[in-house]
Amino acid sequence: MNLIDQLPKWLMQGNSVKLDGFGSFHLSFSSDGVETKDDVNANLIKDIRIIFDADDQIKE
């Protein structure tokens, strides 16, 4: 099992991935607005981004 192969899979399952001493990865996205919750669907999602938050040790 390779981190590079698994990271996208874990992120797409809604998980944050923390690498101790390095930082955390998570997904962020935006979508078009809709009138009711019943109108929400996956086709509205756009601008998916991978966000990396560095641990304090890396920021120094």
Coordinates of C-alpha atoms in Angstrom, one line a residue:
M1 CA 0.0 0.0 0.0
N2 CA 1.5 3.3 -1.2
L3 CA 0.6 6.7 0.4
I4 CA 0.4 8.4 -3.0
D5 CA -2.1 5.8 -4.2
Q6 CA -4.2 5.8 -1.0
L7 CA -4.3 9.5 -0.2
P8 CA -6.9 10.5 -2.9
K9 CA -9.1 7.5 -1.9
W10 CA -9.1 8.5 1.8
L11 CA -9.8 12.2 1.0
M12 CA -12.7 11.3 -1.4
Q13 CA -14.2 9.2 1.5
G14 CA -14.4 12.4 3.5
N15 CA -11.4 11.8 5.7
S16 CA -8.7 14.2 6.8
V17 CA -5.2 12.6 6.6
K18 CA -2.7 13.6 9.2
L19 CA 1.0 12.9 8.9
D20 CA 2.6 13.5 12.3
G21 CA 5.3 16.1 12.2
F22 CA 4.4 17.1 8.6
G23 CA 0.7 18.2 8.4
S24 CA -2.8 17.4 7.4
F25 CA -4.6 17.1 4.1
H26 CA -8.3 17.5 3.6
L27 CA -10.7 18.4 0.7
S28 CA -12.5 21.7 0.2
F29 CA -15.1 22.4 -2.4
S30 CA -17.8 24.9 -3.4
S31 CA -21.1 24.4 -5.1
D32 CA -23.9 26.3 -6.7
G33 CA -26.7 27.3 -4.3
V34 CA -30.2 25.7 -4.4
E35 CA -33.5 26.5 -2.9
T36 CA -34.1 23.4 -0.8
K37 CA -32.1 20.5 0.6
D38 CA -34.0 18.2 -1.8
D39 CA -32.4 20.0 -4.7
V40 CA -28.8 19.2 -3.5
N41 CA -26.9 16.6 -5.5
A42 CA -23.3 15.8 -6.4
N43 CA -23.5 17.5 -9.8
L44 CA -23.5 20.9 -8.1
I45 CA -20.0 20.4 -6.6
K46 CA -17.3 22.4 -8.3
D47 CA -13.8 23.7 -7.5
I48 CA -12.6 20.7 -5.5
R49 CA -9.3 21.5 -3.8
I50 CA -6.8 19.6 -1.6
I51 CA -5.9 21.7 1.4
F52 CA -2.6 21.2 3.2
D53 CA -2.2 22.5 6.8
A54 CA 1.5 22.3 7.9
D55 CA 2.3 21.2 11.4
D56 CA 4.1 23.8 13.6
Q57 CA 7.4 22.0 13.2
I58 CA 7.3 22.5 9.4
K59 CA 6.3 26.2 9.7
E60 CA 9.4 27.0 11.8

